[in-house]
XYZ file of C-alpha atoms in Angstrom:
523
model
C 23.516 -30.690 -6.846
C 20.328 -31.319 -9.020
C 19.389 -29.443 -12.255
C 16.011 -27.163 -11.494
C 13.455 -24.981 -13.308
C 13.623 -22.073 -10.504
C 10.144 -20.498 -11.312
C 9.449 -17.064 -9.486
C 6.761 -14.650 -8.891
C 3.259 -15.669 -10.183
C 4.865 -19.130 -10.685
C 5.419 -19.156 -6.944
C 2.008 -18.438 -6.515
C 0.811 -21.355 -8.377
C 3.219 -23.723 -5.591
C 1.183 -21.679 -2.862
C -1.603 -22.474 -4.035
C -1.139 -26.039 -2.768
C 1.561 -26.256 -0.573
C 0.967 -24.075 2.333
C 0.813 -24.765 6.184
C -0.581 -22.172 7.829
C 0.938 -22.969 11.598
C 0.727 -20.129 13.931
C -2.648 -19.056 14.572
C -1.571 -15.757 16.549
C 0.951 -14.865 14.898
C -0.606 -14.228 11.175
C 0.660 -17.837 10.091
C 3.680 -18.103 7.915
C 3.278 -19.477 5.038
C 5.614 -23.064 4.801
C 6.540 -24.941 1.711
C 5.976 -28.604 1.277
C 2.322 -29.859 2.170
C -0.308 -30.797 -0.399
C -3.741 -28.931 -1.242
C -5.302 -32.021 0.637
C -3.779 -29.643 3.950
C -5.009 -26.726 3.270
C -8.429 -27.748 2.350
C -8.759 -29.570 5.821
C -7.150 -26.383 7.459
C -9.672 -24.099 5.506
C -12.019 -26.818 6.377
C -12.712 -25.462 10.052
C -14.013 -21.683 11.126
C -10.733 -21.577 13.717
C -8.306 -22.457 10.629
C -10.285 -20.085 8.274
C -10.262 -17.200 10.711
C -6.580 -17.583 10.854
C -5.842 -17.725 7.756
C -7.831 -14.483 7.201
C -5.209 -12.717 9.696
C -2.545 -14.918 7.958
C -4.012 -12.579 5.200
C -3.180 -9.453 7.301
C 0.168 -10.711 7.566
C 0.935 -10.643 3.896
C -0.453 -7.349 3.176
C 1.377 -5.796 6.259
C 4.580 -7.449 4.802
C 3.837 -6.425 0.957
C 3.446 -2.485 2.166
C 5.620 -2.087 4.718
C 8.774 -3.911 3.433
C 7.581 -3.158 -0.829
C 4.711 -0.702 -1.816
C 5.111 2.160 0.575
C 9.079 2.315 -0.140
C 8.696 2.368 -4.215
C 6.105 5.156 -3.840
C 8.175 7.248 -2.367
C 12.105 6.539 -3.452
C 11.879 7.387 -6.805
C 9.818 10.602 -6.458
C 11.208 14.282 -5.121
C 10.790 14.191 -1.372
C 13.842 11.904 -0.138
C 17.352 12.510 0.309
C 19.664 9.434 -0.136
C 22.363 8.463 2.023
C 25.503 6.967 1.604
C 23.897 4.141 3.533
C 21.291 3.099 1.344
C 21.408 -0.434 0.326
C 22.030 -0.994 -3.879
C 17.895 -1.817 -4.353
C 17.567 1.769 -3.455
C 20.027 3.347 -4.635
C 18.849 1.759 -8.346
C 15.537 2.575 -7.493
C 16.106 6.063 -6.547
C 18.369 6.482 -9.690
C 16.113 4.822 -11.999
C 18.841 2.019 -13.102
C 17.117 -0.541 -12.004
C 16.979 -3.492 -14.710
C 15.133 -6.829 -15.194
C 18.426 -8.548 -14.039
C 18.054 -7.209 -10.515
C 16.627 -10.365 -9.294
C 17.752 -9.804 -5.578
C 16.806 -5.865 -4.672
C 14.250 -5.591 -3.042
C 11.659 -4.195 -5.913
C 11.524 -7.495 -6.933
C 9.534 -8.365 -3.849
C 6.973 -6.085 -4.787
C 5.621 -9.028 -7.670
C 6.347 -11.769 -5.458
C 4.771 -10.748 -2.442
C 1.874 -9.381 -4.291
C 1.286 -12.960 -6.126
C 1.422 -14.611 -2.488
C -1.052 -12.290 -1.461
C -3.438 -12.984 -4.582
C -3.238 -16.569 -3.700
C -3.871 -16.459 0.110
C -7.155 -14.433 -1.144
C -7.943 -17.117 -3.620
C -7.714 -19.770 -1.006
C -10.491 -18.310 1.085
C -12.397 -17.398 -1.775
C -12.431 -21.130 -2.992
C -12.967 -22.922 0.633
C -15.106 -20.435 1.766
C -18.485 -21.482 -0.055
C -18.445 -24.654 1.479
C -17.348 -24.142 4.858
C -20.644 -21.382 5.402
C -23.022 -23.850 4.263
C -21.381 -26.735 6.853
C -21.448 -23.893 9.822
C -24.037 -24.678 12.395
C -23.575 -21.489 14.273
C -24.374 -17.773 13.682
C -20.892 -16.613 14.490
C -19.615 -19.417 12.424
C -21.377 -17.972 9.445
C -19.858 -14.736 10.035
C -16.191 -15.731 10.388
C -16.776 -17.460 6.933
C -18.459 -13.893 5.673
C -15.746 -11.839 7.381
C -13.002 -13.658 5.707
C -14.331 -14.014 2.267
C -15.361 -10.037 2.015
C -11.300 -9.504 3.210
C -10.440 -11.699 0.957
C -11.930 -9.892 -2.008
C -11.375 -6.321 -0.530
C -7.568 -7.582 -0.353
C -7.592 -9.173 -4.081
C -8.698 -5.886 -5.257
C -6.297 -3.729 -3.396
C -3.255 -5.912 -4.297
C -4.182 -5.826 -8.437
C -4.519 -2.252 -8.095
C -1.006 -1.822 -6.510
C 0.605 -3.678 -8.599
C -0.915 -2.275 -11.479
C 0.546 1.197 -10.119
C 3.700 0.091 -9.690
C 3.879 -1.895 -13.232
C 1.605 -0.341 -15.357
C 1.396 3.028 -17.044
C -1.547 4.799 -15.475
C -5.108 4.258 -16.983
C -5.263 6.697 -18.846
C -1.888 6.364 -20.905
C -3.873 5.085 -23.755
C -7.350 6.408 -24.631
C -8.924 2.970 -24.853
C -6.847 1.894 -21.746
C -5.874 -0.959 -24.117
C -2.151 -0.652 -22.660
C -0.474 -3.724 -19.960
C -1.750 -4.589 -16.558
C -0.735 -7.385 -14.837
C -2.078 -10.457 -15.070
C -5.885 -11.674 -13.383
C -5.847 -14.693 -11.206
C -9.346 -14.870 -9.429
C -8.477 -18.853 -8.859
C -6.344 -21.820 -7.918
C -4.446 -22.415 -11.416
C -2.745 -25.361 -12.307
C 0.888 -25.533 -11.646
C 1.185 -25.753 -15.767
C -0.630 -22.558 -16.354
C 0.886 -19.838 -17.926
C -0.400 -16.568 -17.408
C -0.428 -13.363 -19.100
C -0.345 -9.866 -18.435
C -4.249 -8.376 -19.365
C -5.249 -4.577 -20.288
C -5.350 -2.459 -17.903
C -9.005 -2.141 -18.392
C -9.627 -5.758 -17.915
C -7.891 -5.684 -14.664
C -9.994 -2.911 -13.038
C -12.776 -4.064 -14.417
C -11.751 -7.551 -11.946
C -11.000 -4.772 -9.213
C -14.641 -3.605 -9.313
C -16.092 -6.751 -9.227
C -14.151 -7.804 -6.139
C -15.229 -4.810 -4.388
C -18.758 -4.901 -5.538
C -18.562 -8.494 -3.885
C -16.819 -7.274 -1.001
C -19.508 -4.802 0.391
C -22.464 -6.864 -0.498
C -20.948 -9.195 2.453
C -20.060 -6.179 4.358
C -23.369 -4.342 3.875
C -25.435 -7.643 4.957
C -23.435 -9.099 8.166
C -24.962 -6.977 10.559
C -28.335 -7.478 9.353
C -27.287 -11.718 9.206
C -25.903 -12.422 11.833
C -27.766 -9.906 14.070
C -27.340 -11.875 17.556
C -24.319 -11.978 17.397
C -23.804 -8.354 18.169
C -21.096 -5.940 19.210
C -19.124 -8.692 21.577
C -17.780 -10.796 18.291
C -15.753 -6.960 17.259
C -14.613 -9.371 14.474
C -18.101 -9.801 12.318
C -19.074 -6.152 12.511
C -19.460 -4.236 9.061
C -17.890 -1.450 10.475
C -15.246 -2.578 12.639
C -11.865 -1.242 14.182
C -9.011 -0.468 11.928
C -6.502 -2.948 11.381
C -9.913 -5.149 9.334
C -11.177 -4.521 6.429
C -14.585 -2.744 6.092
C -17.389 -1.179 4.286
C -15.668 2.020 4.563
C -12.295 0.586 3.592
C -14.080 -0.770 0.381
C -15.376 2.829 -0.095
C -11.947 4.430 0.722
C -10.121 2.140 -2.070
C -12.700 3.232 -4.733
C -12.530 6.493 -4.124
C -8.743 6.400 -4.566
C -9.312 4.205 -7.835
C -11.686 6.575 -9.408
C -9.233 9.626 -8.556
C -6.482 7.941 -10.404
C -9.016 6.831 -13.536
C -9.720 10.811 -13.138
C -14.130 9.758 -12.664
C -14.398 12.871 -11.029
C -17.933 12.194 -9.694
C -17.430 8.640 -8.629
C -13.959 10.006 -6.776
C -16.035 12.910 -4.968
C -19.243 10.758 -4.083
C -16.876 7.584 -2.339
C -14.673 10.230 -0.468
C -17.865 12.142 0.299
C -19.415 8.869 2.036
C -16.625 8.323 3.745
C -15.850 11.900 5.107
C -19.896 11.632 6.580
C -18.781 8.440 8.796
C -14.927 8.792 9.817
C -14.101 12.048 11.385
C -10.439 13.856 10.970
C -7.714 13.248 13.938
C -7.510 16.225 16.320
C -4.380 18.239 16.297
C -3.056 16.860 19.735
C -3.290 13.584 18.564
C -1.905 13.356 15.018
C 1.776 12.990 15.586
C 1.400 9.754 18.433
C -1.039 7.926 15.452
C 2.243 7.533 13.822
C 4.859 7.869 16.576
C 2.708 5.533 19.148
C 0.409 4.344 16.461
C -0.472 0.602 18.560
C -1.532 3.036 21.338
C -2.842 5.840 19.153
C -4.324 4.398 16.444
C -5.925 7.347 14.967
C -9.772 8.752 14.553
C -9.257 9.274 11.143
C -7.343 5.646 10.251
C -9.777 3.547 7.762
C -7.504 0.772 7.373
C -3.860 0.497 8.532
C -1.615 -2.522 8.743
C -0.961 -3.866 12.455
C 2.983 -4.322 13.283
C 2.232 -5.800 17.017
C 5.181 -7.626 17.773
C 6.677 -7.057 13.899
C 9.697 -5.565 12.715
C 9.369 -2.770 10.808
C 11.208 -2.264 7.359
C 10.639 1.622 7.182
C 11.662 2.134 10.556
C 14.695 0.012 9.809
C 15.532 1.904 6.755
C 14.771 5.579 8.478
C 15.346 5.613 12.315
C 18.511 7.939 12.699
C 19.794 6.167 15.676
C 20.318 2.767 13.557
C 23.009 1.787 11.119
C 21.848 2.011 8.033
C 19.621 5.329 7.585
C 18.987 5.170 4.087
C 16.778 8.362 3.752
C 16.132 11.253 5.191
C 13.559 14.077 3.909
C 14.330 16.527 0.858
C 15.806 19.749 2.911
C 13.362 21.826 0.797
C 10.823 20.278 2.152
C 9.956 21.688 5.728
C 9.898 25.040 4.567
C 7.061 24.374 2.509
C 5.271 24.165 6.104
C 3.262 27.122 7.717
C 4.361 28.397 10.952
C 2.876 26.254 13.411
C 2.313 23.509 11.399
C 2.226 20.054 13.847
C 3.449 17.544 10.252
C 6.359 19.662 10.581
C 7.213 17.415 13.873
C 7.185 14.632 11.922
C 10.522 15.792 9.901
C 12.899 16.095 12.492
C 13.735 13.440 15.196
C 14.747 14.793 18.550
C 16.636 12.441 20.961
C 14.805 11.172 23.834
C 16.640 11.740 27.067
C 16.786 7.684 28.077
C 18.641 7.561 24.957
C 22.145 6.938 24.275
C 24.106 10.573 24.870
C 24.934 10.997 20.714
C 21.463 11.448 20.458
C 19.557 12.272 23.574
C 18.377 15.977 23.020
C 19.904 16.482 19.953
C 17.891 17.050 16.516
C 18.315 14.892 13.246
C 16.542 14.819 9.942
C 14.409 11.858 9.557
C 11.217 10.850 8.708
C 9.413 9.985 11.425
C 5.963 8.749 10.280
C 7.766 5.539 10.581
C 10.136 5.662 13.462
C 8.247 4.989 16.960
C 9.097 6.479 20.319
C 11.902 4.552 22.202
C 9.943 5.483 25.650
C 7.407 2.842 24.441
C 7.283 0.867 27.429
C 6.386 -2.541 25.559
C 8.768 -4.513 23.099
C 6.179 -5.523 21.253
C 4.335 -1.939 20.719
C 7.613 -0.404 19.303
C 6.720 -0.781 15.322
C 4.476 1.343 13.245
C 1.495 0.433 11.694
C 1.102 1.465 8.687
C -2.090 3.657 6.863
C -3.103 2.038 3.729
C -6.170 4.610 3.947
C -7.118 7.516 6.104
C -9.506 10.032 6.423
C -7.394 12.806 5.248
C -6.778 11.227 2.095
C -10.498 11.017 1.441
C -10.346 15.038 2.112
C -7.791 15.347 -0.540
C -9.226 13.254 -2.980
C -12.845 15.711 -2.484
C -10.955 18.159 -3.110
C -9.197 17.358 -6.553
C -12.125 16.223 -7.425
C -14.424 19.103 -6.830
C -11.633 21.164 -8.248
C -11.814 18.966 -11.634
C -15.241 19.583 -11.784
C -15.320 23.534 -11.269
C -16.426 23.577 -7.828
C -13.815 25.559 -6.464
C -15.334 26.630 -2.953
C -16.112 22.969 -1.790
C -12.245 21.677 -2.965
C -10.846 25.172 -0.672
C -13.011 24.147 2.146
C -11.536 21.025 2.109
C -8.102 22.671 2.017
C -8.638 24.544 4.717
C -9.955 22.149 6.842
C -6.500 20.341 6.842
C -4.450 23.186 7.776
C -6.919 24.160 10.403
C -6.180 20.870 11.555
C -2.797 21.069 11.461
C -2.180 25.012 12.172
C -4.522 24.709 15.415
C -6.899 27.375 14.274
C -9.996 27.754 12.540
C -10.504 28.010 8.635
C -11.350 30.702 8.176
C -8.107 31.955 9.533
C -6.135 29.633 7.373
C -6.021 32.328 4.769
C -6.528 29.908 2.430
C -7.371 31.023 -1.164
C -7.618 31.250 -4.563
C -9.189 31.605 -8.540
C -9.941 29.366 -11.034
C -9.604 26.229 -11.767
C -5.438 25.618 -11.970
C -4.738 28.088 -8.747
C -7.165 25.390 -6.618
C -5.697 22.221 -8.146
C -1.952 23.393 -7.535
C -3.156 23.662 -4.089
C -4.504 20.650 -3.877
C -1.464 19.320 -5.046
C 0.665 21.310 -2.388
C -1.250 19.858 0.256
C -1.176 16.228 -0.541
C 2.599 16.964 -0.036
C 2.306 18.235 3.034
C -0.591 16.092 4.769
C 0.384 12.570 2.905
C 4.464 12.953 2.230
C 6.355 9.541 2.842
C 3.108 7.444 2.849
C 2.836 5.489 -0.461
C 1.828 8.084 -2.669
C 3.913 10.479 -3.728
C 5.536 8.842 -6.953
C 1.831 7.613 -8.100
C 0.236 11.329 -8.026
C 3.419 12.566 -10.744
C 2.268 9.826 -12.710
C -1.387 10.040 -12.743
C -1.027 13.686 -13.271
C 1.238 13.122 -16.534
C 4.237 15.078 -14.277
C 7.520 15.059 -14.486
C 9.852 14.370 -11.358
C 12.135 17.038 -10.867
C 14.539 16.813 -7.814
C 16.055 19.296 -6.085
C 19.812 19.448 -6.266
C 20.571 18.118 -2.760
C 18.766 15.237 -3.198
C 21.659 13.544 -3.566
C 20.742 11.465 -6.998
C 22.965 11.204 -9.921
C 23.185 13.509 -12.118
C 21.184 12.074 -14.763
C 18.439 10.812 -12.348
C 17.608 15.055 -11.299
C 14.823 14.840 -13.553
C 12.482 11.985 -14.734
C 10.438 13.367 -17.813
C 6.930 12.029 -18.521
C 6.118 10.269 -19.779
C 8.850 7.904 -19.429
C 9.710 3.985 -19.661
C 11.201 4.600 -15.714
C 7.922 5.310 -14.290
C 6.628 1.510 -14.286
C 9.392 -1.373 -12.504
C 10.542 -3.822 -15.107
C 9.432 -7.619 -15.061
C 12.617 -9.344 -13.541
C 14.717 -11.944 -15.341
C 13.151 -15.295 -13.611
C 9.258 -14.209 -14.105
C 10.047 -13.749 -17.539
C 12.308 -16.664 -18.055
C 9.800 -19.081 -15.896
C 6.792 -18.030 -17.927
C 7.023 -17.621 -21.538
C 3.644 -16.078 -21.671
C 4.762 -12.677 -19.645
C 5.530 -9.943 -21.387
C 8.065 -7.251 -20.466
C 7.378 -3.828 -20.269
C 8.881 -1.328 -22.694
C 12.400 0.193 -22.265
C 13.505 -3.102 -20.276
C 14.983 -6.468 -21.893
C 13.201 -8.834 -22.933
C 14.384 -12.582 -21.100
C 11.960 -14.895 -23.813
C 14.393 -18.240 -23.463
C 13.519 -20.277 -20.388
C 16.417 -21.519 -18.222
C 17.488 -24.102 -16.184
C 19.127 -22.829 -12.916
C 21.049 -24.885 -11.119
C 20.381 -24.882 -7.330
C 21.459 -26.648 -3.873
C 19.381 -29.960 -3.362
């Protein structure tokens, strides 16, 4: 046994940042403790190792939102019913007991994973300069390109979760003076101690890595022109498990909605609504129930599970152990007759399956659990949306609402339940005056078009709402109602960030851990 300073989190991040091994090319390259930066320079030091690590990139993301982000969106808000088989991370979360001592539930993964994405991002970002000017080929050039505009596109996406899932929205202060998370655009020192900035410093960071993003994006094809439409991976505007252009567009559109810049919200939707078109009716449940076959006309950007094992299905699939949530009974009656996302709350046994469930119907939410008549192993996962088209619809529409122009936010409205009703708008019946009849339907329908993907919990909270459950949700009794605003509706720092780095600060209504600790662990 040997006495050791167990540092956690962004500390972690700091080890990553020179002792990783990225050693699986295909399969997103795990990140493995103990090799020195001198490694990973001469791994970043080649295009092959470089275009690796930017899938090894796609990894981390896919397991920060899958297993993390998606889940604490969505537990603590009013759409899911707990079960007696939830695991204690959620049942805290979902009762809003979690504390900063909960070092091993699974909110906690949230900051790490997030810091080991930050880092990954940082690592390109830092080798790529030099790698692009010692490319002798076209192509070359363009891996180098590719990765470094993912690379900030991810950075930016990352701070901007994490600030929503431990910061008070922007505007809970007027000057946005109020705790973010901390900024780490670098490879730090192992020494370094750093702090939490405003909230207004960290978007400001967010914008810059997305203005950096698209200048990349918004030049390859006009670069690297010879290389052309058979290197899929060096396109601008490519398929949907990369980052893009359009993803770029998609993420600020979704930032300015939540700063509540109504114009920039409506004008980055806008552009993206011109070049991605909505999924058709008889295709919209298989982008989530067959999603590696069906990826969707409408996906922007969605996270790739080929071959992984997903932690919503896990958590949701009726027919395993361990169904930890099912949807808020309420819920599907807040569906029009005819509605296809109705599908998506009920699981029906498929007749191959075992006889307790073949043919009979169960509660469940099904954006996440995939067919079992998927002939291939490795196709039965989900792959998650980070953005899609119909968000950009929704985020129009609030916005036109906001600024009084009620017709264009109803279209928009009614576009999505044509979609979804199979007929045509103007049947949808879809109406209303002024300003706060549009907006509550605009808030109706991100329920009903968006429930269950990573939003829900956010859009209370950005609004200045208060959760209020329905009583057989299954929470405690003093977890019915979260009132805003509220200390609950940010996670706390947990006890080892705080304890490993004296310069973190913890966020109101949690305790403060200000004495660092030895902790003794296993040699």
């Amino acid at each position: 046994m040997k006495r050791t300073l167990l540092h956690t989190g962004l500390a972690a991040a700091l080890l990553l940042s020179g002792c990783s091994l990225w050693q699986d090319m295909e399969n997103a390259l795990l990140t493995v403790p103990p090799l020195g930066k001198s490694t990973v320079a001469s791994f970043l030091g080649t295009t092959e190792g470089f275009e690796a690590a930017s899938e090894g990139l796609h990894y981390r993301l896919y397991q920060l939102f899958t297993k993390n982000y998606i889940r604490y969106a969505e537990i603590p808000g009013d759409l899911m019913k707990i079960t007696v088989d939830a695991d204690e991370g959620d049942y805290l979360t979902f009762n809003y007991k979690l504390e900063a001592e909960h070092v091993g539930t699974y909110p906690r993964n949230i900051w790490t994973a997030s810091w080991e994405c930050i880092t990954e991002t940082n690592n390109l970002l830092y080798y790529g300069p030099g790698l692009k000017e010692s490319a002798t080929t076209a192509a070359g050039k363009a891996i180098v390109d590719r990765g470094m505009a993912y690379a900030y596109f991810g950075r930016a996406l990352v701070m901007f979760s994490l600030c929503n899932c431990y910061a008070q929205p922007w505007n809970f202060t007027a000057d946005h003076s109020h705790p973010g998370v901390p900024v780490l655009t670098g490879i730090p020192k192992y020494t370094d101690k750093l702090e939490r900035k405003k909230i207004s410093e960290v978007y400001e960071q967010i914008f810059k890595d997305l203005e950096e993003a698209m200048k990349i994006f918004s030049a390859m094809e006009a670069n690297y022109p010879e290389v052309g439409d058979s290197y899929s991976q060096v396109k601008s505007i490519t398929d949907c498990y990369h980052a893009s252009y359009i993803a770029c567009e998609a993420l600020l559109a979704r930032i300015y909605l939540y700063m509540e810049d109504w114009e920039n919200a409506k004008k980055y939707a806008a552009s993206v609504m011109e070049k991605v078109q909505l999924s058709p009716r008889d295709e919209y449940v298989d982008m989530f129930r067959e999603s590696q076959d069906h990826r969707g006309k409408e996906s922007i950007f969605r996270l790739n599970g080929y071959s992984k094992t997903s932690s919503m299905n896990s958590m949701l699939d009726p027919t395993r152990s361990g169904q930890s949530f099912v949807p808020v009974p309420s819920l599907e009656g807040r569906y029009a007759s005819g509605d296809v996302r109705k599908e998506l709350l009920t699981y029906i046994g498929e007749k191959n399956e075992d006889p307790v469930y073949a043919g009979k119907a169960f509660p469940a939410i099904c954006k996440f659990v995939y067919r079992k008549s998927i002939d291939s192993e490795e196709k039965r996962t989900t792959d998650d949306f980070v953005f899609r088209c119909s968000e950009m619809y929704l985020i129009h529409a609030e916005a036109s609402a906001q600024l009084g122009e009620l017709n264009a936010a109803l279209d928009d409205i009614r576009a999505l339940e044509a979609r979804a009703r199979g007929i045509t708008a103007s049947e949808t019946g879809i109406n209303a005056s002024g300003k706060e009849a549009v907006l509550a339907l605009v808030a109706e329908e991100r329920v009903l078009e968006l429930c269950y993907e990573g939003h829900r919990f956010f859009d209370l909270s950005r609004r200045r709402e208060s959760v209020v459950r329905n009583s057989s949700c299954g929470a405690d009794e003093s977890a019915m109602k979260l009132t805003w605003p509220n200390d609950r509706f940010v996670l706390p720092i947990d006890r080892m960030e705080l304890q490993s780095n004296p310069a973190m600060k913890q966020n109101p209504g949690y305790q403060e851990y200000s004495t660092t600790t030895d902790i003794e662990t296993e040699s």
